[in-house]
XYZ file of C-alpha atoms in Angstrom:
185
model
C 224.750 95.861 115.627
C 221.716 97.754 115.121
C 223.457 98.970 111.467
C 223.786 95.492 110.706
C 220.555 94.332 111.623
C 219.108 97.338 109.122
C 221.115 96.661 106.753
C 219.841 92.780 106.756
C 216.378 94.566 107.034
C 215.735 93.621 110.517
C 212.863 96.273 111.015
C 211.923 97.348 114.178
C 213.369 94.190 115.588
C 216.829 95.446 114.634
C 216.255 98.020 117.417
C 215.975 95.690 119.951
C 218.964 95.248 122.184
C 221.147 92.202 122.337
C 220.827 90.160 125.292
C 223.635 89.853 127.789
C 222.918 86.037 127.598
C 222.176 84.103 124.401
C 222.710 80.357 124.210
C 226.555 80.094 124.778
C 227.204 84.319 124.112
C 227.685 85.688 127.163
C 227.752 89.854 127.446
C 227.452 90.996 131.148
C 228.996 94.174 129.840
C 226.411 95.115 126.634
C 225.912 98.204 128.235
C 229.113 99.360 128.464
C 231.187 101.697 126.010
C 234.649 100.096 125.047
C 236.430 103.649 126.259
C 234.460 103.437 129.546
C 235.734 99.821 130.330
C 239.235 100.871 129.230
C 239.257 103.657 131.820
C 237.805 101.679 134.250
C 240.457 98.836 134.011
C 243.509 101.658 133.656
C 241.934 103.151 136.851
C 242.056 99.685 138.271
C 245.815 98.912 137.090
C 244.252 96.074 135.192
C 245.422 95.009 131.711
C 243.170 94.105 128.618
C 244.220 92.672 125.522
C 243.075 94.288 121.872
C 241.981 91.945 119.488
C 243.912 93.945 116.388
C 241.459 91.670 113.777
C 238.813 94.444 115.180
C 240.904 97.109 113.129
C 240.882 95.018 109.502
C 238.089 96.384 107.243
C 237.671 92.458 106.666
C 233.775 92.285 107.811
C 231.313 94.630 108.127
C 230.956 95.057 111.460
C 234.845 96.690 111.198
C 233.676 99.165 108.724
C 230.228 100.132 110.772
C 232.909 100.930 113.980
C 234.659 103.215 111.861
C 232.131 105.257 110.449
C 230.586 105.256 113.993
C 233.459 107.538 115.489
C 232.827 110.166 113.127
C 228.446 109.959 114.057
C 229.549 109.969 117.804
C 231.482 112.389 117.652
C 228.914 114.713 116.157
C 226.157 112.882 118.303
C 228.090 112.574 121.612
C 224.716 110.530 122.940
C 223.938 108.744 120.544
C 224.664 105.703 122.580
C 222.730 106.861 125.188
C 220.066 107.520 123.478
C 220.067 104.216 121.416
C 220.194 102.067 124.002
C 216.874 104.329 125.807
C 215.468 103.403 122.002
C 216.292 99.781 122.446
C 214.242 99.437 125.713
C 211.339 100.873 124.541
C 211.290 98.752 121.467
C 211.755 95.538 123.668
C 209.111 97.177 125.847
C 206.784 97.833 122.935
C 207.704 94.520 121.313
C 206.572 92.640 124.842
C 203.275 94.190 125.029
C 202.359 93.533 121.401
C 203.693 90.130 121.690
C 201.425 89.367 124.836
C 198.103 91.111 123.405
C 198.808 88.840 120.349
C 199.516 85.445 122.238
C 196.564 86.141 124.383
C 194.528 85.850 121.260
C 196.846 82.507 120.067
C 194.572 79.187 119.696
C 191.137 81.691 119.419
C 192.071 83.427 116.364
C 195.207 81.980 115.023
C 197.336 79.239 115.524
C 200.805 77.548 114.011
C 199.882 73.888 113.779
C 201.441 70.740 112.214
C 203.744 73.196 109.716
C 200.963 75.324 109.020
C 199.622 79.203 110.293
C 196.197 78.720 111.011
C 193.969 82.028 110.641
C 190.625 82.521 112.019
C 187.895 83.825 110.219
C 187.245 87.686 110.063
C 188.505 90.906 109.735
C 192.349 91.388 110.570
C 194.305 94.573 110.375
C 197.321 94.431 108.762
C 199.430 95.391 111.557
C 197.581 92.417 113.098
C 198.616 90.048 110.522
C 202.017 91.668 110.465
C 202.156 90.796 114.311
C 200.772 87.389 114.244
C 202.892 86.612 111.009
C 206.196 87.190 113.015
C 205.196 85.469 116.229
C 204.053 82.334 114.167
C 207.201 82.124 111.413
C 209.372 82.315 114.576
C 207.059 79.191 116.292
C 207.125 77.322 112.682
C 211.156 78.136 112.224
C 210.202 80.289 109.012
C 212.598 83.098 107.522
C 211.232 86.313 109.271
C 212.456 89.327 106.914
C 210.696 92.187 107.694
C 209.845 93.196 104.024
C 208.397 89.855 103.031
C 206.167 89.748 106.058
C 205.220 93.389 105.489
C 204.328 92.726 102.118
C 202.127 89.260 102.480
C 200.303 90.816 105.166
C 198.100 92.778 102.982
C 198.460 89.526 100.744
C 196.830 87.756 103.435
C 194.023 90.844 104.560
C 193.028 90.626 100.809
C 192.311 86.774 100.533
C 191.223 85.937 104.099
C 187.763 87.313 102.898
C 187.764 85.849 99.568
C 186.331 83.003 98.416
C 189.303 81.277 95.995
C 189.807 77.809 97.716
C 193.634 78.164 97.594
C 195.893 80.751 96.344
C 199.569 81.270 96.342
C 201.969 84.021 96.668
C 205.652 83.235 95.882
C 206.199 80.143 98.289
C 203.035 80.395 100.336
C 200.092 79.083 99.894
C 196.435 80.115 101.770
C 193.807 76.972 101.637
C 190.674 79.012 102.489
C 188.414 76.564 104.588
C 185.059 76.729 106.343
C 186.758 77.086 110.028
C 189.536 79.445 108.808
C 192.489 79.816 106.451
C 195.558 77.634 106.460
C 198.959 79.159 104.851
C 201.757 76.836 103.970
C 205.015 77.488 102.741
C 206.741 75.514 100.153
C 210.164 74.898 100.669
């Protein structure tokens, strides 16, 4: 998953784990290695059933498992140690997310289709942050590389003085009380 979520440039999100619960997916087990669960249930005398589709090259995901064995087998932990990675990022990824929502309403806002930005001076990684948390409230595409890019876009034109500007299918209105960005569909 996390190969798949690079590949689809996920960015540090992509090293987030996968929840055991989301919407109707259900994965009590996440944490569990497929040869672990299949000695567990031999142990047990308890059957399981293959799903042979998982051993066509037909999707992506098929191919990633099978260059996999050959990494864990050089990297015996690497499961271990991914899933340690994963709960740091969603660690990491909480505590930026609440420092930045603390500062939601005060310094930026996503209102009536719109990203409303406070006047002053914003970091990039700021923007970067706020950029995510708001395209995810407005139900804008999030790829990493787009919001990496208009974020010193944004840090550039925030303190100019160009009444509106655009940048691909976004558009800043600079006004006296802040900056509005819009996206054009």
């Amino acid at each position: 998953t996390v190969f798949l979520r690079l590949q689809r440039g996920g960015g540090a999100g992509a090293l987030g784990p996968l929840p055991a619960r989301q919407d109707l997916r259900w994965s009590p087990l996440i944490e569990c290695r497929r040869d672990s669960l299949r000695r567990y249930l031999t142990g047990k005398g308890l059957p399981w059933r293959e799903d042979a589709s998982n051993e066509e090259p037909f999707t992506a995901r098929n191919r990633w498992r099978k260059l996999l064995q050959a990494i864990r087998e050089e990297a015996p932990l690497l499961d271990r140690h991914l899933w340690e990675t994963h709960l740091q990022v969603r660690e990491l990824h909480e505590l930026a997310e609440t420092g930045l929502r603390a500062e939601e309403g005060l310094h930026w806002r996503a209102v009536e289709g719109a990203l409303w930005l406070a006047p002053g001076a914003w970091s990039e990684p700021e923007l970067r942050g706020v950029l995510e948390l708001a395209f995810r409230d407005l139900g804008w595409p999030r790829e990493a590389a787009a919001l990496r890019a208009l974020a010193p876009w944004l840090r550039e034109r925030l303190s100019g003085h160009d009444a509106a500007v655009t940048w691909g299918n976004f558009t800043l209105n600079l006004e006296p009380n802040g900056a509005y960005l819009h996206r054009t569909v």
